[in-house]
Amino acid sequence: MNARDESNWASKVDRLEVSDELTAAGFNVRGRRLAGAQQGFGKLWQRRYAIDLGSVITPEQVVADWKQRFPTYWPKGATFHVALTGLQPGAVAPIVIASGAPGLTVSTGILVLYMDDTSFTFMCPEGHMFAGWITFGAEEDEAGSTVADVKIMIRTSDPIYELGWPVMKRKEDVFWSATLVNLARDHGVHDVQVVETTTCVDRKRLWHNWSNVANNSGLRSAWHSVTSPFRSSKAS
Amino acid sequence: MPVPVATMGVRHPRTDVAVIDIGGEVTSHCESVLMSAYEEACPPGTRGIVLNFSSLDYMNSGGIGMLVTLLVRANRNKQKLAACGLTAHYTQIFELTRLDEAISLHDDEAAALAGLASR
């Protein structure tokens, strides 16, 4: 086995833990198991968003910066919480996303599954809207240009999220396009064109996973929000 | 940037089971090589496929994603997948990503073939 490999991957975990400083944001992640594409519910999609950053910057430079400043490239309305130890294989990062309903946010998170010099991959926990992987990377194309991309392999997690897929798909398009535009702008590339491709890898829904709905992060976040005053009064 | 090289060899130890020997560096770049090997491994009547990773040098997360695509194709064709020859490290990766729930893991090829026969 190649020596570079072991440190690139997260160590095996059965249940996710959240670092102390992120406890509040990570209430919907702590104790959850990871969920790969085969643990999801909906159709399996492979999606890619890509931008051409030209030949001034190398793939390694782009990815090093992307890892370092990952949360700053996200558009408004979503917060990515990085632990003090930073983004590294095995790190758990809670995510808080505006739901669209006033005052209501959805809390979930990711585990950093894999990292090397030209890519890094997040894996979703149970309850996340999606089950699967998302890889951020950069490589040099045949013309010598650095192409940065976001590659996604996901199913929606449960029947509720599957119903919302047409809306979520459009939101994903806006979200990852904006992220890549922000990344490009930070490297001096303006008027960048985001190229999106989508392939349905499996049209079959995994009905045996319908009960994933019990961990639905939207429902659990709403419940957490509704019961928040009671928890506060109990604490005081 | 050099493209990682993966090697895929196909054998048919039984009429209903094929073995794909996977070696080299398995990344998303070798999807076409793996899918060609799968086509070669699957004459009509194939019920199971053993992925033998004994010669694997390296696999990244793109390689894991590719195995999911292979799994979908195998499921569509009502075929079972088994894996053998994984190092302790890659066994843990299969467990971490929960691929082991869909692809049964075995210590060696004989055990994988026996496992497919009993399913």
Coordinates of C-alpha atoms in Angstrom, one line a residue:
Chain A
M1 CA 0.0 0.0 0.0
N2 CA 1.1 3.5 -0.8
A3 CA 2.4 5.3 2.4
R4 CA 0.7 8.5 1.5
D5 CA -2.7 6.8 1.8
E6 CA -3.3 6.2 5.5
S7 CA -3.1 9.8 6.5
N8 CA -5.4 11.0 3.7
W9 CA -8.4 9.1 5.0
A10 CA -10.5 9.6 8.2
S11 CA -10.1 6.9 10.8
K12 CA -13.0 4.6 11.2
V13 CA -15.8 5.9 13.4
D14 CA -19.1 4.3 14.2
R15 CA -20.8 7.4 15.6
L16 CA -19.8 11.0 15.0
E17 CA -18.5 13.2 17.7
V18 CA -18.4 17.0 17.7
S19 CA -15.6 19.0 19.3
D20 CA -16.6 20.9 22.5
E21 CA -16.5 24.4 20.9
L22 CA -19.1 23.3 18.3
T23 CA -21.5 21.5 20.6
A24 CA -24.4 23.9 20.1
A25 CA -24.2 23.9 16.3
G26 CA -23.6 20.2 16.2
F27 CA -26.7 18.9 18.0
N28 CA -28.0 17.2 14.9
V29 CA -24.7 15.5 14.1
R30 CA -23.4 14.1 17.4
G31 CA -24.1 10.4 17.7
R32 CA -25.2 10.0 14.1
R33 CA -23.7 7.4 11.8
L34 CA -22.3 8.2 8.4
A35 CA -24.6 7.7 5.4
G36 CA -23.1 6.7 2.0
A37 CA -25.1 6.6 -1.2
Q38 CA -26.4 3.1 -0.5
Q39 CA -27.9 4.3 2.9
G40 CA -30.0 7.0 1.2
F41 CA -33.5 6.9 -0.2
G42 CA -33.9 8.7 -3.5
K43 CA -32.5 8.3 -7.0
L44 CA -28.7 8.4 -7.2
W45 CA -27.3 11.5 -8.8
Q46 CA -23.8 12.3 -10.0
R47 CA -23.3 16.0 -10.4
R48 CA -20.4 18.2 -11.3
Y49 CA -19.8 22.0 -11.3
A50 CA -16.6 23.2 -12.8
I51 CA -14.8 26.4 -13.5
D52 CA -11.6 27.2 -15.5
L53 CA -9.2 29.2 -13.5
G54 CA -6.5 29.6 -16.2
S55 CA -2.9 28.7 -16.0
V56 CA -1.6 31.2 -13.4
I57 CA -2.4 29.1 -10.4
T58 CA -1.7 25.4 -9.9
P59 CA -4.3 22.8 -8.8
E60 CA -2.3 22.3 -5.6
Q61 CA -2.4 26.0 -4.8
V62 CA -6.2 26.2 -5.4
V63 CA -6.9 23.2 -3.2
A64 CA -4.6 24.3 -0.4
D65 CA -6.4 27.7 -0.3
W66 CA -9.8 26.1 -0.6
K67 CA -9.2 23.8 2.4
Q68 CA -7.8 26.7 4.4
R69 CA -10.7 29.2 3.7
F70 CA -13.5 26.8 2.9
P71 CA -16.3 28.5 4.9
T72 CA -15.5 31.9 3.4
Y73 CA -16.4 30.8 -0.1
W74 CA -19.9 29.7 0.9
P75 CA -22.7 32.1 -0.1
K76 CA -24.8 33.9 2.5
G77 CA -27.4 31.9 4.2
A78 CA -25.2 29.0 5.1
T79 CA -22.6 28.6 7.9
F80 CA -19.9 26.0 7.9
H81 CA -18.4 25.6 11.4
V82 CA -14.8 24.5 11.5
A83 CA -13.3 23.1 14.7
L84 CA -10.2 24.8 16.1
T85 CA -8.1 22.0 14.7
G86 CA -9.1 22.9 11.2
L87 CA -10.3 20.9 8.2
Q88 CA -8.5 17.6 8.3
P89 CA -9.4 13.9 7.7
G90 CA -11.8 12.8 10.4
A91 CA -12.9 16.4 11.4
V92 CA -16.7 16.8 11.9
A93 CA -18.1 20.2 10.8
P94 CA -21.6 21.2 11.7
I95 CA -23.5 23.2 9.1
V96 CA -26.4 25.6 9.6
I97 CA -28.5 26.4 6.5
A98 CA -31.4 28.9 6.1
S99 CA -34.5 26.8 5.4
G100 CA -36.4 29.5 3.5
A101 CA -39.0 29.7 6.3
P102 CA -38.5 32.9 8.5
G103 CA -36.3 32.2 11.5
L104 CA -36.0 28.6 10.8
T105 CA -32.6 27.0 10.0
V106 CA -31.6 23.4 9.3
S107 CA -28.7 22.1 11.3
T108 CA -26.7 19.2 10.0
G109 CA -23.0 18.6 9.2
I110 CA -20.3 16.6 7.4
L111 CA -17.3 14.4 8.1
V112 CA -14.0 15.1 6.3
L113 CA -13.6 11.7 4.7
Y114 CA -10.5 12.2 2.5
M115 CA -7.9 14.8 1.7
D116 CA -4.9 15.0 -0.6
D117 CA -3.1 17.8 -2.4
T118 CA -5.6 18.1 -5.2
S119 CA -8.9 17.1 -3.6
F120 CA -10.9 16.7 -0.4
T121 CA -14.1 14.8 0.2
F122 CA -16.9 15.2 2.7
M123 CA -19.4 12.5 3.7
C124 CA -22.8 13.1 5.0
P125 CA -24.2 11.9 8.3
E126 CA -27.6 10.4 8.9
G127 CA -30.3 13.0 8.8
H128 CA -28.5 15.3 6.3
M129 CA -30.7 16.1 3.2
F130 CA -28.3 13.9 1.2
A131 CA -26.6 10.6 1.7
G132 CA -23.3 10.3 -0.1
W133 CA -20.1 12.2 -0.9
I134 CA -19.0 15.5 -2.2
T135 CA -15.5 16.1 -3.5
F136 CA -13.8 19.4 -4.1
G137 CA -10.8 19.3 -6.3
A138 CA -8.7 20.9 -9.0
E139 CA -6.6 19.5 -11.8
E140 CA -4.8 20.6 -14.9
D141 CA -6.7 20.0 -18.2
E142 CA -5.0 19.1 -21.5
A143 CA -4.6 22.8 -22.4
G144 CA -2.7 23.5 -19.2
S145 CA -5.5 25.3 -17.5
T146 CA -6.4 24.6 -13.8
V147 CA -10.0 23.4 -13.6
A148 CA -11.6 23.5 -10.1
D149 CA -14.7 21.5 -9.5
V150 CA -17.3 20.2 -7.1
K151 CA -18.3 16.6 -7.7
I152 CA -21.3 15.2 -5.9
M153 CA -22.6 11.6 -5.6
I154 CA -25.8 11.6 -3.6
R155 CA -29.2 10.3 -3.0
T156 CA -31.8 12.3 -1.0
S157 CA -31.9 10.8 2.5
D158 CA -35.6 10.1 2.9
P159 CA -39.0 10.4 1.3
I160 CA -39.5 14.0 2.5
Y161 CA -36.3 15.2 1.1
E162 CA -37.0 13.3 -2.1
L163 CA -40.2 15.2 -2.5
G164 CA -38.2 18.4 -2.2
W165 CA -35.5 17.3 -4.6
P166 CA -36.7 19.5 -7.6
V167 CA -36.4 22.6 -5.3
M168 CA -33.2 21.4 -3.6
K169 CA -31.6 20.7 -7.0
R170 CA -32.1 24.3 -8.1
K171 CA -30.8 25.5 -4.7
E172 CA -27.7 23.3 -5.1
D173 CA -27.1 24.8 -8.5
V174 CA -27.2 28.3 -7.1
F175 CA -25.2 27.4 -4.0
W176 CA -22.2 25.6 -5.7
S177 CA -22.1 28.0 -8.6
A178 CA -21.8 30.9 -6.1
T179 CA -19.2 29.0 -4.2
L180 CA -17.1 28.5 -7.3
V181 CA -17.5 32.1 -8.4
N182 CA -16.3 33.3 -5.0
L183 CA -13.3 30.9 -5.2
A184 CA -12.5 32.2 -8.7
R185 CA -12.8 35.8 -7.7
D186 CA -10.4 35.3 -4.8
H187 CA -7.8 34.1 -7.3
G188 CA -8.3 37.1 -9.6
V189 CA -10.6 35.3 -12.1
H190 CA -13.7 37.3 -12.9
D191 CA -16.7 36.5 -15.2
V192 CA -16.1 32.8 -14.8
Q193 CA -18.4 30.4 -16.4
V194 CA -19.7 27.5 -14.2
V195 CA -20.3 24.3 -16.2
E196 CA -22.8 22.0 -14.6
T197 CA -23.4 18.3 -15.6
T198 CA -25.9 16.0 -14.0
T199 CA -26.2 12.2 -14.5
C200 CA -28.8 10.0 -12.9
V201 CA -26.8 6.9 -12.0
D202 CA -29.7 5.0 -10.5
R203 CA -33.3 5.8 -11.1
K204 CA -34.4 3.3 -8.4
R205 CA -35.4 4.6 -5.0
L206 CA -34.2 2.5 -2.0
W207 CA -37.6 2.1 -0.3
H208 CA -36.1 -0.1 2.4
N209 CA -34.4 3.1 3.7
W210 CA -37.7 5.0 4.0
S211 CA -37.4 5.1 7.8
N212 CA -34.4 7.5 7.5
V213 CA -37.1 10.1 7.9
A214 CA -36.8 9.5 11.7
N215 CA -33.4 11.4 11.5
N216 CA -34.6 14.1 9.1
S217 CA -32.5 17.1 9.9
G218 CA -35.2 19.6 8.9
L219 CA -37.8 18.1 11.2
R220 CA -35.3 17.7 14.0
S221 CA -34.1 21.3 13.6
A222 CA -37.7 22.6 13.7
W223 CA -38.4 20.6 16.9
H224 CA -35.1 21.8 18.4
S225 CA -36.2 25.4 17.6
V226 CA -39.7 25.0 19.0
T227 CA -38.5 23.4 22.2
S228 CA -35.6 25.8 22.7
P229 CA -37.5 28.1 25.2
F230 CA -38.2 25.1 27.4
R231 CA -34.6 24.0 27.4
S232 CA -33.5 27.6 28.3
S233 CA -35.9 27.8 31.2
K234 CA -34.9 24.4 32.5
A235 CA -31.2 25.4 32.3
S236 CA -31.9 28.6 34.3
Chain B
M1 CA -0.5 15.9 -14.4
P2 CA 0.1 12.1 -14.8
V3 CA -3.2 10.1 -14.9
P4 CA -3.1 7.3 -12.3
V5 CA -2.9 3.8 -13.8
A6 CA -5.1 1.0 -12.7
T7 CA -5.1 -2.5 -14.1
M8 CA -8.1 -4.7 -14.3
G9 CA -7.9 -8.4 -15.2
V10 CA -11.0 -10.6 -15.6
R11 CA -11.2 -14.4 -14.8
H12 CA -14.1 -16.8 -14.7
P13 CA -13.4 -19.4 -12.0
R14 CA -17.0 -20.6 -12.3
T15 CA -19.6 -20.2 -15.0
D16 CA -21.8 -18.0 -12.9
V17 CA -19.0 -16.0 -11.1
A18 CA -16.3 -13.7 -12.4
V19 CA -13.3 -12.3 -10.6
I20 CA -11.9 -8.8 -11.4
D21 CA -8.3 -8.4 -10.3
I22 CA -7.9 -4.8 -9.4
G23 CA -4.4 -3.3 -9.2
G24 CA -2.5 0.0 -9.3
E25 CA -4.2 3.3 -8.4
V26 CA -7.9 3.3 -8.3
T27 CA -9.4 6.8 -8.8
S28 CA -12.3 8.3 -10.7
H29 CA -9.9 8.4 -13.7
C30 CA -10.2 4.6 -14.2
E31 CA -14.0 4.4 -14.4
S32 CA -13.9 3.4 -18.1
V33 CA -11.3 0.7 -17.4
L34 CA -13.4 -0.7 -14.5
M35 CA -16.6 -0.6 -16.5
S36 CA -15.0 -2.4 -19.5
A37 CA -13.8 -5.0 -17.1
Y38 CA -17.3 -5.4 -15.7
E39 CA -18.7 -5.8 -19.2
E40 CA -16.1 -8.5 -19.9
A41 CA -16.9 -10.2 -16.5
C42 CA -20.6 -10.4 -17.2
P43 CA -21.7 -12.9 -19.8
P44 CA -25.3 -13.9 -19.5
G45 CA -25.9 -16.0 -16.4
T46 CA -23.3 -14.2 -14.2
R47 CA -24.7 -14.1 -10.7
G48 CA -21.7 -12.8 -8.7
I49 CA -18.5 -10.9 -9.1
V50 CA -15.5 -10.9 -6.8
L51 CA -13.4 -7.8 -6.7
N52 CA -9.9 -9.0 -5.8
F53 CA -7.9 -6.0 -4.5
S54 CA -4.7 -8.0 -3.7
S55 CA -2.6 -5.8 -6.1
L56 CA -4.2 -2.5 -5.2
D57 CA -1.6 0.2 -4.5
Y58 CA -3.8 3.1 -3.8
M59 CA -7.4 4.2 -3.8
N60 CA -8.9 7.7 -3.2
S61 CA -12.4 8.8 -2.6
G62 CA -13.1 9.0 -6.3
G63 CA -12.3 5.3 -6.4
I64 CA -14.9 4.6 -3.7
G65 CA -17.5 6.6 -5.7
M66 CA -16.7 4.5 -8.7
L67 CA -17.4 1.3 -6.8
V68 CA -20.8 2.7 -5.9
T69 CA -21.5 3.1 -9.6
L70 CA -20.4 -0.5 -10.2
L71 CA -22.6 -1.7 -7.3
V72 CA -25.6 0.0 -8.9
R73 CA -25.0 -1.7 -12.2
A74 CA -24.5 -5.1 -10.5
N75 CA -27.7 -4.6 -8.5
R76 CA -29.6 -3.7 -11.7
N77 CA -28.4 -7.0 -13.1
K78 CA -29.3 -8.9 -9.9
Q79 CA -25.7 -9.8 -9.3
K80 CA -23.9 -9.9 -5.9
L81 CA -20.6 -8.2 -5.3
A82 CA -17.9 -9.5 -3.0
A83 CA -14.4 -8.1 -2.3
C84 CA -11.2 -9.8 -1.1
G85 CA -7.5 -9.0 -0.7
L86 CA -8.1 -5.6 1.0
T87 CA -5.5 -4.5 3.5
A88 CA -6.6 -3.7 7.0
H89 CA -6.6 0.0 6.1
Y90 CA -8.9 -0.4 3.1
T91 CA -11.1 -2.8 5.0
Q92 CA -11.6 0.1 7.5
I93 CA -12.4 2.5 4.6
F94 CA -15.1 0.1 3.3
E95 CA -16.5 0.0 6.8
L96 CA -16.3 3.8 7.3
T97 CA -18.1 4.5 4.1
R98 CA -20.5 1.6 4.8
L99 CA -19.7 0.0 1.5
D100 CA -19.3 -3.3 3.4
E101 CA -23.0 -3.3 3.9
A102 CA -23.5 -3.8 0.2
I103 CA -20.3 -5.5 -0.9
S104 CA -19.4 -8.5 1.3
L105 CA -15.8 -8.5 2.5
H106 CA -13.6 -11.7 2.6
D107 CA -10.1 -12.5 3.6
D108 CA -9.2 -14.3 0.4
E109 CA -10.7 -15.3 -3.0
A110 CA -11.7 -18.8 -1.9
A111 CA -13.8 -17.3 0.9
A112 CA -15.3 -14.7 -1.4
L113 CA -16.3 -17.4 -4.0
A114 CA -17.7 -19.5 -1.2
G115 CA -19.6 -16.5 0.2
L116 CA -21.2 -15.8 -3.2
A117 CA -22.2 -19.4 -3.6
S118 CA -24.0 -19.4 -0.3
R119 CA -26.0 -16.2 -1.0

